[in-house]
XYZ file of C-alpha atoms in Angstrom:
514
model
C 0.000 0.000 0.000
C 0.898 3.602 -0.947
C 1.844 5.929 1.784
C -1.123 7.863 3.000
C -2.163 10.078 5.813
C -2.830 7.942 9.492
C -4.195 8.406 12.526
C -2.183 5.873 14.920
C -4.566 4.687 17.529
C -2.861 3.175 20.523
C -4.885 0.106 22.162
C -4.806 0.194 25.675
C -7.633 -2.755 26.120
C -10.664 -0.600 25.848
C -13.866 -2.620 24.195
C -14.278 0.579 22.023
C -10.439 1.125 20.652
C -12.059 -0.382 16.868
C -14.559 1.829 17.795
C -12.736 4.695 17.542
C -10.880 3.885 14.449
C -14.187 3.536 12.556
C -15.224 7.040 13.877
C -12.237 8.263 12.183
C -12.949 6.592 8.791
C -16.103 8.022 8.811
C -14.344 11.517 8.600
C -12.141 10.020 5.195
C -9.232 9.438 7.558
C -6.975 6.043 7.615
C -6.396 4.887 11.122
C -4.273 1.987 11.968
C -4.768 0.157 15.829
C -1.783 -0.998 17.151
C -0.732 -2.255 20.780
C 0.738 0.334 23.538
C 3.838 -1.886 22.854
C 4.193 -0.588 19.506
C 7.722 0.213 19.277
C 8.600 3.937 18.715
C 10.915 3.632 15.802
C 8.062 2.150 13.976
C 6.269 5.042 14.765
C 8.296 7.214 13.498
C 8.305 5.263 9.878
C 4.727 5.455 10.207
C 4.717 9.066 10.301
C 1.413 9.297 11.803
C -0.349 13.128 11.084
C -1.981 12.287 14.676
C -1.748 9.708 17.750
C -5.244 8.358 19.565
C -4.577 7.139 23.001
C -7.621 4.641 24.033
C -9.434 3.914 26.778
C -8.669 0.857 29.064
C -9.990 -1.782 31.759
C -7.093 -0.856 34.176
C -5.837 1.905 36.402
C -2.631 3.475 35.477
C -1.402 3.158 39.038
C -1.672 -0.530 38.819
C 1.381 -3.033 38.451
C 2.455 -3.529 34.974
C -0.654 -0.927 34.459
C 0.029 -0.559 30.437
C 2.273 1.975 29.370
C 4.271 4.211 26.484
C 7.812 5.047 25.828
C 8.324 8.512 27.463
C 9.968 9.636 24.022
C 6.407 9.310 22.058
C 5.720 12.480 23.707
C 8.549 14.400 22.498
C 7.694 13.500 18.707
C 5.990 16.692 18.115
C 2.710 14.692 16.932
C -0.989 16.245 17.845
C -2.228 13.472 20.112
C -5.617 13.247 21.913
C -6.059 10.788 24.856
C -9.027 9.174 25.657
C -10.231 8.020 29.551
C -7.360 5.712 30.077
C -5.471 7.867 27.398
C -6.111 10.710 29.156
C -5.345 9.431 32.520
C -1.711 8.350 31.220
C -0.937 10.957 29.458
C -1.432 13.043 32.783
C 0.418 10.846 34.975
C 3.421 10.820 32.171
C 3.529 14.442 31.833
C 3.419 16.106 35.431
C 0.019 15.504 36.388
C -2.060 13.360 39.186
C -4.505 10.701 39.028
C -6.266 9.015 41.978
C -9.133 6.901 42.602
C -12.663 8.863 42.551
C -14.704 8.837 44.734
C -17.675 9.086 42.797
C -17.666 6.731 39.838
C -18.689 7.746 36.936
C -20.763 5.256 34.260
C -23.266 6.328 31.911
C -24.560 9.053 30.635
C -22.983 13.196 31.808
C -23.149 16.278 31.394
C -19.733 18.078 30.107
C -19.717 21.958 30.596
C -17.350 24.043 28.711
C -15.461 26.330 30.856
C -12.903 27.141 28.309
C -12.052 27.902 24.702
C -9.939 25.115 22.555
C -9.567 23.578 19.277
C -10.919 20.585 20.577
C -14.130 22.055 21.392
C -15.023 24.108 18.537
C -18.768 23.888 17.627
C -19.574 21.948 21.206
C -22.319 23.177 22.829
C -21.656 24.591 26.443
C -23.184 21.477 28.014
C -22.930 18.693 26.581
C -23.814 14.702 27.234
C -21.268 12.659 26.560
C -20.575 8.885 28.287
C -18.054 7.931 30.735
C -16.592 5.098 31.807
C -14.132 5.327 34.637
C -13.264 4.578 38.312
C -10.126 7.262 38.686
C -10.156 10.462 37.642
C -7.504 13.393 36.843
C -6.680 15.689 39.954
C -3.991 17.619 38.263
C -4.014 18.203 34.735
C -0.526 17.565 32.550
C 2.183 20.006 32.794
C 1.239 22.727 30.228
C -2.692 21.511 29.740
C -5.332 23.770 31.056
C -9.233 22.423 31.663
C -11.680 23.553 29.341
C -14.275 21.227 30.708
C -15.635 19.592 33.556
C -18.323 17.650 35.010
C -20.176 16.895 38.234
C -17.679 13.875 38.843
C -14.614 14.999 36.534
C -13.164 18.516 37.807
C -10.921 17.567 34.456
C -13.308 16.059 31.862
C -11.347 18.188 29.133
C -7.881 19.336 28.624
C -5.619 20.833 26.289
C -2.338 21.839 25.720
C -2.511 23.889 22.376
C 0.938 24.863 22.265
C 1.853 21.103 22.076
C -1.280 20.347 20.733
C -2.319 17.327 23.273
C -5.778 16.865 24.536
C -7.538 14.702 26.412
C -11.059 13.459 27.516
C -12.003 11.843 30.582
C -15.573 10.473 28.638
C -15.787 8.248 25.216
C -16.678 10.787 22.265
C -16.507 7.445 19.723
C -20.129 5.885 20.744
C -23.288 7.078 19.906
C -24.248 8.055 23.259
C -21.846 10.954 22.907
C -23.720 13.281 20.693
C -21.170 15.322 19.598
C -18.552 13.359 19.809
C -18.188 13.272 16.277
C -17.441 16.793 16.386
C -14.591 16.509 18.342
C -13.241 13.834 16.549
C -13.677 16.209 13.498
C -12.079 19.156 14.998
C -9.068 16.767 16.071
C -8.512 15.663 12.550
C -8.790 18.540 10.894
C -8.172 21.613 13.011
C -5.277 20.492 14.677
C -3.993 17.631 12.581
C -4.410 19.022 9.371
C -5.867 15.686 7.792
C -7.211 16.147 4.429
C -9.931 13.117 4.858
C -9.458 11.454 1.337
C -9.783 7.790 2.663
C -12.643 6.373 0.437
C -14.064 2.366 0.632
C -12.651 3.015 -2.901
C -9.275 2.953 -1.658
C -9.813 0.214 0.545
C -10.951 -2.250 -1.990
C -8.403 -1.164 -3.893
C -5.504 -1.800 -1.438
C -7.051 -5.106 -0.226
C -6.870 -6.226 -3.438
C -3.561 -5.387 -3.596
C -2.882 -7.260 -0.394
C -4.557 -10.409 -0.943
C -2.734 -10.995 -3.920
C 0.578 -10.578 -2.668
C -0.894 -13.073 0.626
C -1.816 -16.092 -1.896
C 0.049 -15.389 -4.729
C -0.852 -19.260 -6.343
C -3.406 -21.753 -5.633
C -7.079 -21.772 -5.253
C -9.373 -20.003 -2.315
C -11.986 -21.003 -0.930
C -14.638 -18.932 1.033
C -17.773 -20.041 2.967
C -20.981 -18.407 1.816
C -23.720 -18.165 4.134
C -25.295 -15.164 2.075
C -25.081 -12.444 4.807
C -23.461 -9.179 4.384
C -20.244 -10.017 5.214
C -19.690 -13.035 3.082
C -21.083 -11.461 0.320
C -18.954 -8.621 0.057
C -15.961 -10.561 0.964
C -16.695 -12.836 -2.107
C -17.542 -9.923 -4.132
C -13.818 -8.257 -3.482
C -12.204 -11.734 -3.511
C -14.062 -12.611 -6.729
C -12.159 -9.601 -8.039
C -9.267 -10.368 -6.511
C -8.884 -13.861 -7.485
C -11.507 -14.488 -10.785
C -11.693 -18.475 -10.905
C -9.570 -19.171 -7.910
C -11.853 -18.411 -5.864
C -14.090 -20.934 -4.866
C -17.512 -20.314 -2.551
C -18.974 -22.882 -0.672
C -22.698 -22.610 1.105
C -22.859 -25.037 3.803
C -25.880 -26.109 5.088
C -25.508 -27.050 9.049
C -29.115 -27.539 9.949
C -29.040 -23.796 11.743
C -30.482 -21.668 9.524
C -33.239 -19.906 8.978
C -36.586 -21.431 7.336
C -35.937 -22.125 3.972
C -33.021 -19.832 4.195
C -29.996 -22.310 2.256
C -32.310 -22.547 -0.612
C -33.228 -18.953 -0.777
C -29.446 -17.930 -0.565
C -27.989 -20.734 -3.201
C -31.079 -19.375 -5.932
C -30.181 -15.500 -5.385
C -26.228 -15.489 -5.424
C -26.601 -17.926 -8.509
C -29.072 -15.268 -10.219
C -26.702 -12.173 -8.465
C -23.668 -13.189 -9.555
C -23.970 -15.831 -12.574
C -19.849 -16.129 -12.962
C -19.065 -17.404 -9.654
C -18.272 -20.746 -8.905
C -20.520 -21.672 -6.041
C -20.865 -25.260 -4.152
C -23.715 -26.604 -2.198
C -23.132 -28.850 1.415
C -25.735 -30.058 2.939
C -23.852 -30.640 6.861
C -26.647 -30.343 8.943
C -26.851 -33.936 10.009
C -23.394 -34.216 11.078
C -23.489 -30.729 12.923
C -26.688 -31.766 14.874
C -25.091 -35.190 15.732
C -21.887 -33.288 17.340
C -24.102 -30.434 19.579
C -26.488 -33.237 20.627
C -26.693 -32.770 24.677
C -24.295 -29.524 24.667
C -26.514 -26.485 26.343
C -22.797 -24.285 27.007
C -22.942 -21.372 24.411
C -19.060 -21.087 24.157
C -18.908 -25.038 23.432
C -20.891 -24.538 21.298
C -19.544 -21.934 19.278
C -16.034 -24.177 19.346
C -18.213 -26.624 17.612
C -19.834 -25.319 15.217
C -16.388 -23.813 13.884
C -14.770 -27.311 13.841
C -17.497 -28.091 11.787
C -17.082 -26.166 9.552
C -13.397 -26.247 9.165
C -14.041 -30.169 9.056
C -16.777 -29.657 6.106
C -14.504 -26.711 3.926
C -11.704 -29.838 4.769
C -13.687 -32.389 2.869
C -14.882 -30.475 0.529
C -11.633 -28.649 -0.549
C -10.356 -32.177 -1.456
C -12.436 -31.811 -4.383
C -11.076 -29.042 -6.104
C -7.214 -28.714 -7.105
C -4.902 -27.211 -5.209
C -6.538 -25.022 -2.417
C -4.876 -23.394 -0.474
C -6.570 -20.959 1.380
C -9.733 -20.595 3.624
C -11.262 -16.568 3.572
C -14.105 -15.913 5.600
C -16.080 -12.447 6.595
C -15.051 -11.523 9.797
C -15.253 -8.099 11.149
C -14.296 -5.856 13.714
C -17.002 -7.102 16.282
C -16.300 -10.224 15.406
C -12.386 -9.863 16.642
C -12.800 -7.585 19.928
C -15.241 -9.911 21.302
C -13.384 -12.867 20.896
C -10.022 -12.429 21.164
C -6.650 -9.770 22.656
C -5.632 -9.554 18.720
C -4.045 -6.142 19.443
C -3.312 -5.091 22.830
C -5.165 -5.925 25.617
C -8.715 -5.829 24.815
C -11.165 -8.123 27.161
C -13.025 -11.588 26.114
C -16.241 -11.036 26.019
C -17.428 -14.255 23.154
C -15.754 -16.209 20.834
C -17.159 -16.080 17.212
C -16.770 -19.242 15.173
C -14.713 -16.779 12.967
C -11.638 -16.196 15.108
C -12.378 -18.435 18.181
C -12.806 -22.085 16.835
C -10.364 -23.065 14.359
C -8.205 -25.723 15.042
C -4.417 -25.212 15.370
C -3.782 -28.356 12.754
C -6.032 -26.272 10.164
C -4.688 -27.453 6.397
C -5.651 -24.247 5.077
C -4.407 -20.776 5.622
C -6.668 -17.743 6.373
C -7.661 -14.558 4.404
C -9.867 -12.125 6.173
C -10.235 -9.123 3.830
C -13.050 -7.284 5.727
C -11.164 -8.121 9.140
C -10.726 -4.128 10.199
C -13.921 -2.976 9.039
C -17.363 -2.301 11.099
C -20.482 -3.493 8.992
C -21.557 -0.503 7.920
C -18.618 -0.015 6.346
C -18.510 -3.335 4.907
C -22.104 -2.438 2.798
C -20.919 1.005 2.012
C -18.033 -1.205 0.018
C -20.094 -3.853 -0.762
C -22.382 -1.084 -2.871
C -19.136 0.243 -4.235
C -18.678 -3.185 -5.430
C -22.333 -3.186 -7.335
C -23.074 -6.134 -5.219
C -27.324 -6.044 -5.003
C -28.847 -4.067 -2.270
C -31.566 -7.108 -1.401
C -27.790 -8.769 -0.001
C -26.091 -5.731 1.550
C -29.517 -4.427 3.372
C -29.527 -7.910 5.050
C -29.967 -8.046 8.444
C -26.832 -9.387 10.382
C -26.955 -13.379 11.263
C -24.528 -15.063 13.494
C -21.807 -17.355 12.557
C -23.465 -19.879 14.347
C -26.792 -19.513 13.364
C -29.665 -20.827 15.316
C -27.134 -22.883 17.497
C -26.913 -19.444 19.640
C -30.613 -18.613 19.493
C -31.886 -21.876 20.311
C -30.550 -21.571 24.359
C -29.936 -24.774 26.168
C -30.288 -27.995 24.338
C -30.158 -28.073 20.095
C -32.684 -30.841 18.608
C -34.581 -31.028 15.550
C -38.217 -30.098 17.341
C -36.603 -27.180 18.810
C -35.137 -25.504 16.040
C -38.253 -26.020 14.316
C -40.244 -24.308 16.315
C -37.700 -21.037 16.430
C -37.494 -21.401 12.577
C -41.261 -20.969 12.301
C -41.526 -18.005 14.658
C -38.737 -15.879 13.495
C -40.014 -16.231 10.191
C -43.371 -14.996 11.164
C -41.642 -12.444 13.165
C -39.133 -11.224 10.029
C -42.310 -11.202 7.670
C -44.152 -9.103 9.725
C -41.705 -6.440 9.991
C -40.818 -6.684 6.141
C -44.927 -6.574 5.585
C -45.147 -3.176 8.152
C -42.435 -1.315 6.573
C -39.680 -1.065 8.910
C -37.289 -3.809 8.139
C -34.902 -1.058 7.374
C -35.147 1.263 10.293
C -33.684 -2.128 12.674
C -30.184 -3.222 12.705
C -31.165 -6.655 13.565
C -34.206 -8.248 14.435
C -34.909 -11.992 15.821
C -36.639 -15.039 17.801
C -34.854 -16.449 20.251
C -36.088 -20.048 22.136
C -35.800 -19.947 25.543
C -34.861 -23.171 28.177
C -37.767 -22.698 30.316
C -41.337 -23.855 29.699
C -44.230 -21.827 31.448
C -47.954 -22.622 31.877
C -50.837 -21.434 29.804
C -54.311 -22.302 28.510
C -55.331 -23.377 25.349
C -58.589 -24.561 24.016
C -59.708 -24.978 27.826
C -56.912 -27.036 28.221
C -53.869 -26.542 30.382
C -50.592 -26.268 28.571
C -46.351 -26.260 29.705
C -45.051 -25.319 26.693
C -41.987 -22.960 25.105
C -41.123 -19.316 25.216
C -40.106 -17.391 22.721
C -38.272 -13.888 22.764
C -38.353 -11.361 20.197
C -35.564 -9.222 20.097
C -34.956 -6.147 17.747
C -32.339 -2.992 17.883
C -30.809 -0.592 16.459
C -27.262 0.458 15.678
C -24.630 1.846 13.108
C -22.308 -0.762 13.975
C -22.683 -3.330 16.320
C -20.738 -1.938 18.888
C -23.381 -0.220 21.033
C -27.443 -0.589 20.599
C -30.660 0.415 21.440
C -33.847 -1.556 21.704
C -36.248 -0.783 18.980
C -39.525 0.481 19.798
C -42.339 -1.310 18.406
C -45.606 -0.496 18.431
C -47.411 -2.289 20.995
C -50.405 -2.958 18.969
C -47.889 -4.418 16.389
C -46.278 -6.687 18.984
C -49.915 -7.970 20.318
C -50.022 -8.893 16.343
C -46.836 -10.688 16.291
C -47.267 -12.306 19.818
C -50.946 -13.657 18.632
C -49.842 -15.235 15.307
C -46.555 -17.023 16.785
C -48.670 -18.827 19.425
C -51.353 -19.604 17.268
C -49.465 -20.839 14.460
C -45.900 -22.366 15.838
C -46.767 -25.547 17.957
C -45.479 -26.015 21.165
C -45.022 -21.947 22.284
C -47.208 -20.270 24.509
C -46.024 -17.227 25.550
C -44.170 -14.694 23.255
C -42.002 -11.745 25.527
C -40.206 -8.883 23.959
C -36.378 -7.791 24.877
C -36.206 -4.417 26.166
C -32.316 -4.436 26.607
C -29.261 -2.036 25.138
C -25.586 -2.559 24.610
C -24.362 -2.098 26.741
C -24.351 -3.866 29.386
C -26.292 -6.520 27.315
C -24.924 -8.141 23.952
C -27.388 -7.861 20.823
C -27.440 -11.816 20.769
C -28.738 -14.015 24.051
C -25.782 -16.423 23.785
């Protein structure tokens, strides 16, 4: 890849680091994450116009709390810390840090008490959300505070003559309002970025790089039809022509009717690729029969699939290579891949291939957040009826269906998410929801039918929104709408009786149940 303008983002462990990077590609800004460790001649080569410090789980008066070389701050390089960022960049440079006494978590109110580049175009209070247990007595050496709130006597700081700032609160997630802003007037104002970073580019330069990773042999990449799949087939397909080789596998977790459905449209969408049915489901149900552990079952499902790609690859010449769709989420809830980010999940993606895997891995969409991935996927001319897709788990059903996986079970989710998903396609709002779903639940509860006692299933409905996975909201339905959904589900699936509706954000809940 050409050399291009970057924003190096320093991970410190914070669940949000990616977060932040995809904030700044919004803008038309590169970013690159790379561990605290990240040695400084590197850097230097780098030449970054502008250095992110993230937030983090620790306290930066901790043992082996992480840490920076002392001579990144001499490099002359705007840099903005964030919580943790902040909080090390004050203890580095002169200032003090302590436990608070109030925690702060949730939602605050910033007030501007001062004028910076930072802060240009905030308003003079301002919610933003915070996320700490210590907090900034003494600003850095040089900084002065330009805000504060009720908990933070420091919430805001800059140095302009050096041009470091920091902020004790997140201004990457959505409940930040105008954290955007800030992001904006760091890139700009005081880095001097001229935001020409396009999904353009990035296809471009992937191409470029998957090339050079399998210069010879064939690829293979498993389909399931989502978004992510799609558009990593789509660039790969230009990457690779007739190497590349997509196969749909079947695993007896989908969707009702949903392997036929997806085999028929990529065929029509997308006549030139070479595209293999597998129909797996028997021997994936056979190896989660008795498991009820969601992370077991996870580890699973990806050996399954490895062990299906496996058999099948021996069918086609010299293959060499194994791409999948994983994302962003998909890495920083599964696994430390850069710095010191918490576990939260493993994905099937990244958290259940065997080590004696014959076939190595391409992950093209690996740094991107799914709205990014469709906004390339459309620059790719793939068809919107695949990139407006809803997002479905690796796993499928296997992480919807909670406690026990059999065949009766999975049929009875199947048929109420699918009269769930049709009646939110039929009222007009499919698009307004990130993701929407049934989930079967491992309790049975009492009700009355014809006269008749019943113990029978329950089913969840769960639907949010989001612009990337990261954080969500519960969608709002109407009530007389849910009433609708409820009625039909327990009238027309057999064996559910009760129907309940998931009023939960992220955070602290996940989007999924398992």
């Amino acid at each position: 890849m050409g050399q291009k303008e970057t924003i190096l983002i320093l991970d410190f462990g914070s669940q949000y680091t990616q977060l932040i990077a995809r904030k700044i590609r919004e803008h038309g800004v590169y970013s690159e994450i790379h561990p605290h460790t990240f040695p400084l001649e590197r850097v230097k080569a780098m030449a970054p116009k502008g250095i992110v410090l993230s937030g983090g789980p620790t306290s930066v008066y901790d043992d082996g709390a992480p840490d920076v070389e002392d001579a990144l701050f001499d490099l002359g390089v705007p840099m903005l810390g964030v919580c943790y960022g902040l909080q090390l960049m004050s203890r580095k440079l002169g200032g003090v840090v302590s436990p608070a006494e109030d925690r702060e978590y949730g939602k605050a109110t910033v007030r501007v008490v001062g004028k910076s580049a930072i802060l240009q175009g905030v308003s003079e209070e301002t919610t933003v959300w915070m996320s700490h247990g210590d907090l900034v007595e003494k600003p850095p050496e040089g900084a002065v505070t330009v805000g504060v709130s009720d908990n933070s006597p420091h919430a805001v700081v800059a140095d302009e003559a050096n041009k470091r700032y920091g902020l004790q609160f997140h201004p990457e997630v959505a409940h930040t309002p105008e954290g955007k802003t800030i992001l904006r007037n760091f890139l700009f104002d005081v880095c001097g970025c001229a935001g020409d970073w396009t999904p353009a580019s990035f296809v471009e330069e992937t191409i470029e790089t998957v090339r050079a990773q399998a210069p010879e042999g064939n690829v293979i990449l498993g389909l399931s039809g989502g978004v992510d799949s799609t558009v990593a087939a789509g660039l790969l397909e230009r990457a690779f022509g007739e190497r590349l080789h997509c196969i749909h596998v079947d695993n007896g977790l989908m969707r009702l009717n949903e392997s036929a459905q997806i085999v028929e449209e990529m065929r029509r969408s997308f006549p030139e690729m070479r595209l293999r049915f597998v129909d797996a489901s028997k021997n994936f149900l056979r190896a989660l029969e008795g498991v009820v552990d969601p992370e077991e079952k996870r580890k699973i499902i990806g050996k399954e699939f490895i062990d299906a790609f496996d058999r099948e690859a021996e069918k086609i010449p010299d293959v060499r290579y194994l791409a999948q769709g994983t994302l962003y989420p998909d890495v920083i809830e599964s696994v430390s891949v850069k710095g010191k980010s918490h576990t939260i999940k493993s994905h099937h993606n990244v958290g259940g291939l065997p080590e004696t895997m014959k076939l190595e891995l391409i992950e093209p969409l690996r740094e991107l957040f799914k709205d990014e991935v469709r906004r390339v996927g459309r620059d790719l001319g793939a068809p919107e009826s695949l990139i407006g897709r809803h997002p479905f788990p690796g796993p499928g059903l296997g992480v919807r269906v909670l406690g026990e996986i059999t065949e009766e079970r999975l049929e009875a989710l199947r048929r109420a998410d699918d009269v769930y998903i049709r009646a939110i396609k039929d009222a007009g709002i499919y698009d307004e929801i990130w993701q929407a779903f049934a989930v079967l639940l491992p309790v049975r509860t009492v009700g009355v039918m014809g006269d008749a006692r019943t113990y029978e299933n329950v089913i969840a409905l769960r639907a949010v929104v989001s612009s990337d996975g990261m954080t969500a909201d519960w969608y709002r339905h109407d009530h007389e709408f849910l009433a609708d959904v409820s009625n039909k589900i327990i009238n027309s699936v057999k064996g559910v009786n009760r129907v309940v509706y998931d009023v939960s954000s992220k955070p602290p809940s996940t989007i999924e149940w398992e």
